[in-house]
mmCIF file of C-alpha atoms in Angstrom:
data_model
loop_
_atom_site.group_PDB
_atom_site.id
_atom_site.type_symbol
_atom_site.label_atom_id
_atom_site.label_comp_id
_atom_site.label_asym_id
_atom_site.label_seq_id
_atom_site.Cartn_x
_atom_site.Cartn_y
_atom_site.Cartn_z
ATOM 1 C CA UNK A 919 -4.490 2.392 8.889
ATOM 2 C CA UNK A 920 -2.964 1.705 5.494
ATOM 3 C CA UNK A 921 0.739 1.930 4.856
ATOM 4 C CA UNK A 922 0.384 2.294 1.103
ATOM 5 C CA UNK A 923 -2.351 3.592 -1.197
ATOM 6 C CA UNK A 924 -2.606 0.065 -2.605
ATOM 7 C CA UNK A 925 -3.746 -1.188 0.824
ATOM 8 C CA UNK A 926 -6.310 1.552 1.283
ATOM 9 C CA UNK A 927 -9.959 0.591 1.255
ATOM 10 C CA UNK A 928 -10.789 4.084 0.034
ATOM 11 C CA UNK A 929 -8.076 4.593 -2.599
ATOM 12 C CA UNK A 930 -6.820 1.102 -3.442
ATOM 13 C CA UNK A 931 -8.888 0.680 -6.608
ATOM 14 C CA UNK A 932 -7.643 4.019 -7.928
ATOM 15 C CA UNK A 933 -4.040 2.821 -8.007
ATOM 16 C CA UNK A 934 -4.393 -0.794 -9.089
ATOM 17 C CA UNK A 935 -6.689 -3.395 -10.537
ATOM 18 C CA UNK A 936 -7.247 -7.089 -9.834
ATOM 19 C CA UNK A 937 -4.412 -8.185 -12.161
ATOM 20 C CA UNK A 938 -1.881 -5.948 -10.381
ATOM 21 C CA UNK A 939 -3.149 -7.130 -6.994
ATOM 22 C CA UNK A 940 -2.608 -10.746 -8.145
ATOM 23 C CA UNK A 941 0.974 -9.947 -9.144
ATOM 24 C CA UNK A 942 1.970 -7.829 -6.149
ATOM 25 C CA UNK A 943 -0.418 -9.108 -3.462
ATOM 26 C CA UNK A 944 0.627 -10.840 -0.272
ATOM 27 C CA UNK A 945 -0.159 -14.313 -1.571
ATOM 28 C CA UNK A 946 2.091 -13.836 -4.615
ATOM 29 C CA UNK A 947 4.866 -12.414 -2.457
ATOM 30 C CA UNK A 948 4.821 -15.403 -0.092
ATOM 31 C CA UNK A 949 4.635 -17.841 -3.022
ATOM 32 C CA UNK A 950 7.763 -16.257 -4.561
ATOM 33 C CA UNK A 951 9.565 -16.523 -1.200
ATOM 34 C CA UNK A 952 8.807 -20.259 -1.164
ATOM 35 C CA UNK A 953 10.148 -20.599 -4.718
ATOM 36 C CA UNK A 954 13.379 -18.852 -3.702
ATOM 37 C CA UNK A 955 13.750 -21.083 -0.634
ATOM 38 C CA UNK A 956 13.275 -24.191 -2.799
ATOM 39 C CA UNK A 957 15.911 -23.020 -5.284
ATOM 40 C CA UNK A 958 18.283 -22.113 -2.456
ATOM 41 C CA UNK A 959 17.921 -25.581 -0.916
ATOM 42 C CA UNK A 960 18.680 -27.235 -4.265
ATOM 43 C CA UNK A 961 21.777 -25.079 -4.761
ATOM 44 C CA UNK A 962 23.020 -25.667 -1.211
ATOM 45 C CA UNK A 963 22.461 -29.401 -1.612
ATOM 46 C CA UNK A 964 24.389 -29.452 -4.889
ATOM 47 C CA UNK A 965 27.293 -27.605 -3.229
ATOM 48 C CA UNK A 966 27.308 -29.895 -0.186
ATOM 49 C CA UNK A 967 26.365 -27.099 2.223
ATOM 50 C CA UNK A 968 23.346 -29.074 3.412
ATOM 51 C CA UNK A 969 22.693 -32.828 3.065
ATOM 52 C CA UNK A 970 20.986 -33.932 -0.161
ATOM 53 C CA UNK A 971 18.036 -35.436 1.723
ATOM 54 C CA UNK A 972 17.483 -32.146 3.565
ATOM 55 C CA UNK A 973 17.629 -30.230 0.277
ATOM 56 C CA UNK A 974 15.094 -32.586 -1.272
ATOM 57 C CA UNK A 975 12.776 -32.327 1.742
ATOM 58 C CA UNK A 976 12.940 -28.527 1.780
ATOM 59 C CA UNK A 977 12.340 -28.287 -1.961
ATOM 60 C CA UNK A 978 9.411 -30.718 -1.795
ATOM 61 C CA UNK A 979 7.783 -28.835 1.077
ATOM 62 C CA UNK A 980 8.264 -25.409 -0.491
ATOM 63 C CA UNK A 981 6.915 -26.520 -3.852
ATOM 64 C CA UNK A 982 3.900 -28.319 -2.339
ATOM 65 C CA UNK A 983 2.644 -25.259 -0.414
ATOM 66 C CA UNK A 984 0.264 -23.126 -2.472
ATOM 67 C CA UNK A 985 -0.646 -19.742 -1.066
ATOM 68 C CA UNK A 986 -4.117 -18.732 -2.210
ATOM 69 C CA UNK A 987 -5.450 -15.198 -2.406
ATOM 70 C CA UNK A 988 -7.966 -14.134 0.214
#
């Protein structure tokens, strides 16, 4: 069962195309989350909230993960 028309096998193509799916798809969403986490780690490291080495490790890990579309 689909939650949104975009997820629907029957109606999905009527509401979006491949370019929109690339922008708003699950893989793009997760990739943006990783970018936010990397930026958050850098900011927290700069403010002394977390240790610099932890901030660097988190940023490196988040930026090295690439989520690919299905």
